[in-house]
Structure formats: C-alpha cells, structure tokens
Amino acid sequence: MTTSANSQLAANVQGISKSFGDGGSRLQVLKRINLEVRQGDITMLVGPSGCGKTTLISIIAGTLDADEGELNVFGHDLRRMSTAAITRFRAHHIGFIFQTFNLIPTLTCAENVSVPLLIQGVAASKAEKRAREVLAQVGMGDFVKRRPSQLSGGQQQRVAIARALVHEPKLIICDEPTAALDAKNGHVVMELFESVARGSDRAVLIVTHDNRIFHHANRIASMDDGKIIEVHDVDEQHPVPRGLLHGEAL
Ligand SMILES: Nc1ncnc2c1ncn2[C@@H]1O[C@H](COP(=O)(O)OP(=O)(O)OP(=O)(O)O)[C@@H](O)[C@H]1O
Ligand SMILES: [Mg+2]
C-alpha cells in the first residue's frame, strides 16, 4: 500500500480480522473488514450490540492487534510498528473516548484531563491550565476539582471527552460519546467534534446508537456480525437513511 493511496485517509482498514478464544470456544468477531476513515470527516460506525464495533475501533486506535489485514493510520503502518512506537504514536495523534469513560478515580477532573499532556512531557501547571480550558468548552468548568465519583454519568462522559481533545490529536475515536448526555450537552460535544473534523488533517470516528447525532455524520458505516454491510456517504443529495433514524439495525 503506497503512501499516496493513503494521503487523504486518516485510517485505512483493509481485510482486518480478529478472533477471541481458542479451540471450540473461538469466536471470529471481525471478518475481513474494509473501512476508509477520511480526513475532514465525521465517520460513524453503527450496528447491533456485539457486532464488533468496539473491537474494530480498538484495533484502529492501536490498543488491540488484529489477526490479519492491513491498517494504516495517517500514513503509519500500525501493524508493523513496535509496541513502544505505537504507544508514542497514540500519545500524540489519537484521542480515545472509552465506552466506560475510564477516568482515573483518584485524580480530579483537571488532573484526569491533563494526563495526555503530561505523557507528552508538558509541564504540570501548563497542562492543567489547558485542561481547564477544555473542561470549560464541554461545560465542566465549575467541576475541575471534583473527582469522577462525585460526578453524574453525563458529567464523567464530558470529562472523558475533554481528555480526548486536550492534546489536539489528529484522530478522535469515541465509543458512544453522547450515550449519557442530554440533548443540549450532546449538541455541544458534536459541535466540538465538527470543529475538530474541519481541521485540515484531522478526523473523528464515532461508534454510536444515538439517532439524534446522525445528521452530523459525513459517512455512516453499518456493521453486522463482524462485517461492514453498508457505507453511506451523507450529503445534500443523500441524507441519513430513514431506517437508521428510526432505529433499525441499532
Ligand atoms: N477480550 C475479549 N475476549 C473474548 N470475547 C470478546 C472480547 N472482547 C469482545 N469480545 C466479544 O466480541 C464480540 C464483539 O464485541 P464488541 O465489544 O466489539 O461489540 P460491540 O459491537 O462494541 O457491542 P456493544 O454495542 O454492546 O458495545 C462480542 O461477542 C464480545 O463478547
Ligand atoms: Mg461496544
């Protein structure tokens, strides 16, 4: 795969397969997946529970290795990089929002959001200042000193989103980023993601069941049983399919 073929792609997934377990209990979760995540786009991944969405985005984020296939993220051949190189790449270029938030319980909100910057070697005071700015952007400016256990689910989700945005990564990958958010906060978060995707060489990849946010997508990939079954590019002539808006296949 040449670099030029990937020049406008944030992530290029070709023939990726993944199984879990051994012998009789072996389960093939991803079956030769192809997916192009374009720079400048919000790409959404939809499909029923258990179809492999989290597994696929974990592979794209470099936290899980595939069994076979090609994976190129911003021109980097992730499957041929060392673990240390992938860790460095992730720290600089990927912001990941976990389905279960994964905040560190002993740290305050501001400290949690500072972590990606500290990993990059930014001084603590500067990191915390930037963390407070991003927390304010997601409406959490009054909660910077709270710990995760003192927050509602939607508030924890917004701290997790701030942590994924704070170091301005090129690729933001989110697992159900609006599931715990009300309409107003869901809108604020999607506006932030849109401003990220509009950046010339950035992209947002979102797993979602939330039909309130589909209209923000440039591309919607539908998964079922470990396969991509349809890719729909959304534009004025091709709006979000009605079936999706009415909850089919979710
Ligand atoms: N580490 C693991 N070991 C064994 N099986 C796993 C593992 N991770 C996921 N699976 C299985 O792989 C399948 C796909 O899981 P995955 O989490 O990717 O689904 P999903 O589409 O994200 O579902 P949901 O919408 O419920 O989050 C499921 O059957 C799940 O039980
Ligand atoms: Mg999942």
Short mmCIF file of C-alpha atoms and ligand atoms in Angstrom, two decimals:
data_model
loop_
_atom_site.label_atom_id
_atom_site.label_comp_id
_atom_site.label_asym_id
_atom_site.label_seq_id
_atom_site.Cartn_x
_atom_site.Cartn_y
_atom_site.Cartn_z
CA MET A 1 0.00 0.00 0.00
CA THR A 2 1.57 3.28 -1.09
CA THR A 3 1.62 6.45 0.96
CA SER A 4 -0.13 8.40 -1.80
CA ALA A 5 -3.07 5.99 -1.70
CA ASN A 6 -3.48 6.90 1.95
CA SER A 7 -2.78 10.61 1.66
CA GLN A 8 -6.33 11.76 2.31
CA LEU A 9 -7.17 8.99 4.73
CA ALA A 10 -6.99 9.25 8.48
CA ALA A 11 -7.32 5.48 8.73
CA ASN A 12 -7.32 2.81 6.05
CA VAL A 13 -8.50 -0.60 7.22
CA GLN A 14 -8.14 -3.43 4.71
CA GLY A 15 -9.02 -7.07 5.33
CA ILE A 16 -8.84 -6.84 9.11
CA SER A 17 -9.93 -9.96 11.00
CA LYS A 18 -9.95 -10.69 14.72
CA SER A 19 -10.92 -13.73 16.80
CA PHE A 20 -11.10 -14.23 20.55
CA GLY A 21 -10.69 -17.53 22.43
CA ASP A 22 -9.22 -20.90 21.50
CA GLY A 23 -10.37 -24.18 20.01
CA GLY A 24 -14.12 -24.80 20.24
CA SER A 25 -14.78 -21.51 22.02
CA ARG A 26 -13.01 -19.48 19.34
CA LEU A 27 -15.20 -16.62 18.13
CA GLN A 28 -14.45 -14.64 14.98
CA VAL A 29 -15.51 -11.12 15.87
CA LEU A 30 -14.20 -9.23 12.81
CA LYS A 31 -14.37 -10.82 9.36
CA ARG A 32 -12.13 -9.16 6.76
CA ILE A 33 -13.23 -5.60 7.49
CA ASN A 34 -12.51 -2.80 4.97
CA LEU A 35 -13.12 0.78 6.07
CA GLU A 36 -11.76 4.15 4.96
CA VAL A 37 -11.90 6.97 7.51
CA ARG A 38 -11.32 10.20 5.56
CA GLN A 39 -9.59 13.30 6.88
CA GLY A 40 -12.04 16.16 7.39
CA ASP A 41 -14.93 13.77 8.07
CA ILE A 42 -17.01 12.64 10.97
CA THR A 43 -17.37 8.91 10.32
CA MET A 44 -19.95 6.99 12.33
CA LEU A 45 -19.99 3.25 12.92
CA VAL A 46 -23.35 1.71 13.73
CA GLY A 47 -24.66 -1.79 14.33
CA PRO A 48 -26.23 -4.10 16.88
CA SER A 49 -24.69 -4.88 20.25
CA GLY A 50 -21.90 -7.44 19.97
CA CYS A 51 -21.30 -6.97 16.21
CA GLY A 52 -17.67 -5.91 16.78
CA LYS A 53 -17.69 -2.10 16.86
CA THR A 54 -15.55 -1.64 19.99
CA THR A 55 -13.17 -4.36 18.80
CA LEU A 56 -12.71 -2.58 15.46
CA ILE A 57 -12.06 0.88 16.91
CA SER A 58 -9.66 -0.60 19.46
CA ILE A 59 -7.64 -2.03 16.57
CA ILE A 60 -7.70 1.32 14.72
CA ALA A 61 -6.57 3.05 17.94
CA GLY A 62 -3.69 0.59 18.28
CA THR A 63 -4.77 -0.83 21.65
CA LEU A 64 -5.57 -4.26 20.18
CA ASP A 65 -3.75 -6.11 17.39
CA ALA A 66 -5.63 -7.77 14.55
CA ASP A 67 -5.04 -11.37 13.43
CA GLU A 68 -4.69 -10.39 9.76
CA GLY A 69 -5.09 -7.45 7.42
CA GLU A 70 -3.61 -4.01 6.83
CA LEU A 71 -4.04 -0.94 9.00
CA ASN A 72 -2.68 2.43 8.04
CA VAL A 73 -3.31 5.43 10.30
CA PHE A 74 -2.18 8.81 8.94
CA GLY A 75 0.38 7.07 6.76
CA HIS A 76 1.71 4.83 9.56
CA ASP A 77 1.61 1.08 9.10
CA LEU A 78 0.42 0.34 12.64
CA ARG A 79 0.57 -3.45 12.34
CA ARG A 80 4.30 -3.30 11.61
CA MET A 81 5.23 -0.84 14.36
CA SER A 82 6.73 -1.88 17.71
CA THR A 83 4.57 -1.61 20.83
CA ALA A 84 6.69 1.31 22.04
CA ALA A 85 6.30 3.13 18.72
CA ILE A 86 2.53 2.58 18.74
CA THR A 87 2.33 3.93 22.30
CA ARG A 88 4.21 7.07 21.24
CA PHE A 89 2.05 7.43 18.13
CA ARG A 90 -1.14 7.11 20.18
CA ALA A 91 0.03 9.65 22.76
CA HIS A 92 0.49 12.27 20.08
CA HIS A 93 -2.10 11.53 17.45
CA ILE A 94 -5.07 9.67 18.91
CA GLY A 95 -7.72 10.75 21.40
CA PHE A 96 -9.84 7.82 22.60
CA ILE A 97 -13.11 8.07 24.48
CA PHE A 98 -13.95 4.72 26.07
CA GLN A 99 -17.48 3.33 26.31
CA THR A 100 -16.93 3.16 30.08
CA PHE A 101 -15.10 6.53 30.32
CA ASN A 102 -12.01 5.01 32.12
CA LEU A 103 -11.33 8.08 34.27
CA ILE A 104 -8.73 7.68 37.00
CA PRO A 105 -10.76 7.73 40.25
CA THR A 106 -8.06 9.22 42.48
CA LEU A 107 -7.46 12.23 40.22
CA THR A 108 -9.57 15.39 39.93
CA CYS A 109 -11.22 16.29 36.62
CA ALA A 110 -8.46 18.76 35.77
CA GLU A 111 -5.79 16.16 36.58
CA ASN A 112 -7.55 13.46 34.53
CA VAL A 113 -7.75 15.78 31.52
CA SER A 114 -4.08 16.77 31.96
CA VAL A 115 -2.84 13.18 31.60
CA PRO A 116 -2.33 13.11 27.79
CA LEU A 117 -0.30 16.33 28.03
CA LEU A 118 1.80 15.05 30.94
CA ILE A 119 2.58 11.92 28.91
CA GLN A 120 3.88 14.23 26.17
CA GLY A 121 6.14 15.96 28.70
CA VAL A 122 4.17 19.21 29.08
CA ALA A 123 4.80 20.88 32.47
CA ALA A 124 2.06 20.18 35.04
CA SER A 125 0.98 23.81 35.51
CA LYS A 126 0.71 24.39 31.76
CA ALA A 127 -1.13 21.08 31.29
CA GLU A 128 -3.65 21.92 33.99
CA LYS A 129 -4.29 25.37 32.51
CA ARG A 130 -5.04 23.82 29.12
CA ALA A 131 -7.14 21.07 30.80
CA ARG A 132 -9.29 23.75 32.47
CA GLU A 133 -9.86 25.46 29.10
CA VAL A 134 -11.11 22.25 27.50
CA LEU A 135 -13.23 21.36 30.53
CA ALA A 136 -14.88 24.78 30.17
CA GLN A 137 -15.57 24.03 26.49
CA VAL A 138 -17.56 20.92 27.46
CA GLY A 139 -19.44 22.80 30.19
CA MET A 140 -17.41 21.34 33.07
CA GLY A 141 -15.55 24.50 34.07
CA ASP A 142 -17.13 24.52 37.54
CA PHE A 143 -16.11 20.94 38.29
CA VAL A 144 -12.36 20.96 37.76
CA LYS A 145 -11.51 19.95 41.32
CA ARG A 146 -14.12 17.17 41.64
CA ARG A 147 -13.23 13.50 41.41
CA PRO A 148 -15.09 11.18 39.00
CA SER A 149 -17.12 9.51 41.80
CA GLN A 150 -18.60 12.93 42.59
CA LEU A 151 -19.96 13.35 39.06
CA SER A 152 -23.03 12.13 37.17
CA GLY A 153 -22.58 9.77 34.21
CA GLY A 154 -23.03 12.59 31.71
CA GLN A 155 -20.51 14.75 33.56
CA GLN A 156 -17.97 11.91 33.62
CA GLN A 157 -18.55 11.43 29.90
CA ARG A 158 -17.76 15.10 29.25
CA VAL A 159 -14.52 14.84 31.27
CA ALA A 160 -13.57 11.79 29.15
CA ILE A 161 -14.30 13.83 26.01
CA ALA A 162 -12.17 16.74 27.30
CA ARG A 163 -9.32 14.29 27.96
CA ALA A 164 -9.54 13.03 24.35
CA LEU A 165 -9.46 16.57 22.94
CA VAL A 166 -6.86 18.21 25.19
CA HIS A 167 -3.73 17.32 23.20
CA GLU A 168 -5.38 18.15 19.85
CA PRO A 169 -4.92 14.68 18.35
CA LYS A 170 -5.35 14.15 14.62
CA LEU A 171 -7.80 11.29 15.12
CA ILE A 172 -10.50 11.26 17.79
CA ILE A 173 -12.09 7.85 18.30
CA CYS A 174 -15.15 7.68 20.51
CA ASP A 175 -17.26 4.79 21.74
CA GLU A 176 -20.80 6.10 22.28
CA PRO A 177 -19.70 9.64 23.20
CA THR A 178 -23.20 11.00 23.66
CA ALA A 179 -24.91 7.99 25.27
CA ALA A 180 -25.05 9.59 28.73
CA LEU A 181 -25.62 13.15 27.53
CA ASP A 182 -28.83 15.16 27.34
CA ALA A 183 -29.73 16.92 24.07
CA LYS A 184 -28.03 20.21 25.00
CA ASN A 185 -24.71 18.67 26.03
CA GLY A 186 -24.83 16.19 23.14
CA HIS A 187 -25.11 19.18 20.81
CA VAL A 188 -22.15 20.97 22.47
CA VAL A 189 -19.99 17.87 22.11
CA MET A 190 -20.94 17.31 18.47
CA GLU A 191 -20.11 20.96 17.68
CA LEU A 192 -16.67 20.38 19.21
CA PHE A 193 -16.19 17.24 17.12
CA GLU A 194 -17.27 19.15 13.99
CA SER A 195 -14.68 21.84 14.65
CA VAL A 196 -12.04 19.09 15.05
CA ALA A 197 -13.07 17.36 11.81
CA ARG A 198 -12.98 20.68 9.93
CA GLY A 199 -9.27 20.92 10.79
CA SER A 200 -7.46 20.16 7.55
CA ASP A 201 -5.78 16.90 8.52
CA ARG A 202 -7.96 15.63 11.34
CA ALA A 203 -10.84 13.19 11.65
CA VAL A 204 -13.43 11.89 14.09
CA LEU A 205 -14.61 8.27 14.25
CA ILE A 206 -17.67 7.66 16.41
CA VAL A 207 -19.42 4.45 17.42
CA THR A 208 -22.99 5.35 18.21
CA HIS A 209 -26.56 4.17 18.65
CA ASP A 210 -27.72 7.76 19.06
CA ASN A 211 -30.05 8.74 16.23
CA ARG A 212 -30.02 12.34 17.49
CA ILE A 213 -26.47 12.80 16.13
CA PHE A 214 -26.50 11.01 12.75
CA HIS A 215 -27.06 14.27 10.89
CA HIS A 216 -23.52 15.32 11.96
CA ALA A 217 -22.01 12.39 10.02
CA ASN A 218 -20.24 12.67 6.67
CA ARG A 219 -20.06 8.89 6.36
CA ILE A 220 -22.01 6.16 8.16
CA ALA A 221 -20.68 2.59 8.11
CA SER A 222 -23.12 -0.11 9.19
CA MET A 223 -21.75 -3.27 10.78
CA ASP A 224 -23.38 -6.61 11.47
CA ASP A 225 -21.87 -9.85 12.68
CA GLY A 226 -18.25 -8.74 12.23
CA LYS A 227 -18.69 -7.28 8.74
CA ILE A 228 -19.27 -3.84 7.23
CA ILE A 229 -22.56 -4.30 5.41
CA GLU A 230 -23.04 -0.79 4.04
CA VAL A 231 -21.17 2.52 3.78
CA HIS A 232 -23.36 5.58 3.26
CA ASP A 233 -21.83 8.96 2.38
CA VAL A 234 -24.12 11.68 3.69
CA ASP A 235 -24.58 14.85 1.63
CA GLU A 236 -27.42 17.06 0.43
CA GLN A 237 -28.49 14.53 -2.20
CA HIS A 238 -28.01 11.58 0.16
CA PRO A 239 -29.41 12.31 3.62
CA VAL A 240 -29.18 9.93 6.56
CA PRO A 241 -31.19 6.78 5.64
CA ARG A 242 -34.63 6.84 7.23
CA GLY A 243 -34.16 3.34 8.59
CA LEU A 244 -31.24 4.49 10.71
CA LEU A 245 -33.12 7.50 12.02
CA HIS A 246 -35.91 5.17 13.08
CA GLY A 247 -33.56 2.85 14.92
CA GLU A 248 -33.29 -0.06 12.50
CA ALA A 249 -30.10 -2.13 12.83
CA LEU A 250 -29.11 -0.37 16.04
N1 LIG B 1 -11.48 -9.66 25.08
C1 LIG B 1 -12.48 -10.41 24.62
N2 LIG B 1 -12.47 -11.75 24.80
C2 LIG B 1 -13.47 -12.53 24.30
N3 LIG B 1 -14.52 -12.07 23.61
C3 LIG B 1 -14.58 -10.74 23.40
C4 LIG B 1 -13.58 -9.84 23.90
N4 LIG B 1 -13.91 -8.58 23.53
C5 LIG B 1 -15.08 -8.69 22.86
N5 LIG B 1 -15.47 -9.97 22.77
C6 LIG B 1 -16.67 -10.46 22.05
O1 LIG B 1 -16.61 -9.96 20.74
C7 LIG B 1 -17.90 -9.60 20.27
C8 LIG B 1 -17.87 -8.16 19.81
O2 LIG B 1 -17.65 -7.31 20.95
P1 LIG B 1 -17.60 -5.75 20.83
O3 LIG B 1 -17.32 -5.23 22.19
O4 LIG B 1 -16.66 -5.38 19.74
O5 LIG B 1 -19.10 -5.42 20.38
P2 LIG B 1 -19.83 -4.02 20.17
O6 LIG B 1 -20.34 -4.01 18.76
O7 LIG B 1 -18.94 -2.92 20.60
O8 LIG B 1 -21.09 -4.15 21.15
P3 LIG B 1 -21.83 -3.02 22.09
O9 LIG B 1 -22.72 -2.22 21.15
O10 LIG B 1 -22.65 -3.86 23.02
O11 LIG B 1 -20.79 -2.21 22.78
C9 LIG B 1 -18.86 -9.89 21.42
O12 LIG B 1 -19.46 -11.14 21.17
C10 LIG B 1 -17.97 -9.94 22.63
O13 LIG B 1 -18.50 -10.78 23.60
MG MG B 2 -19.02 -1.59 22.21
#
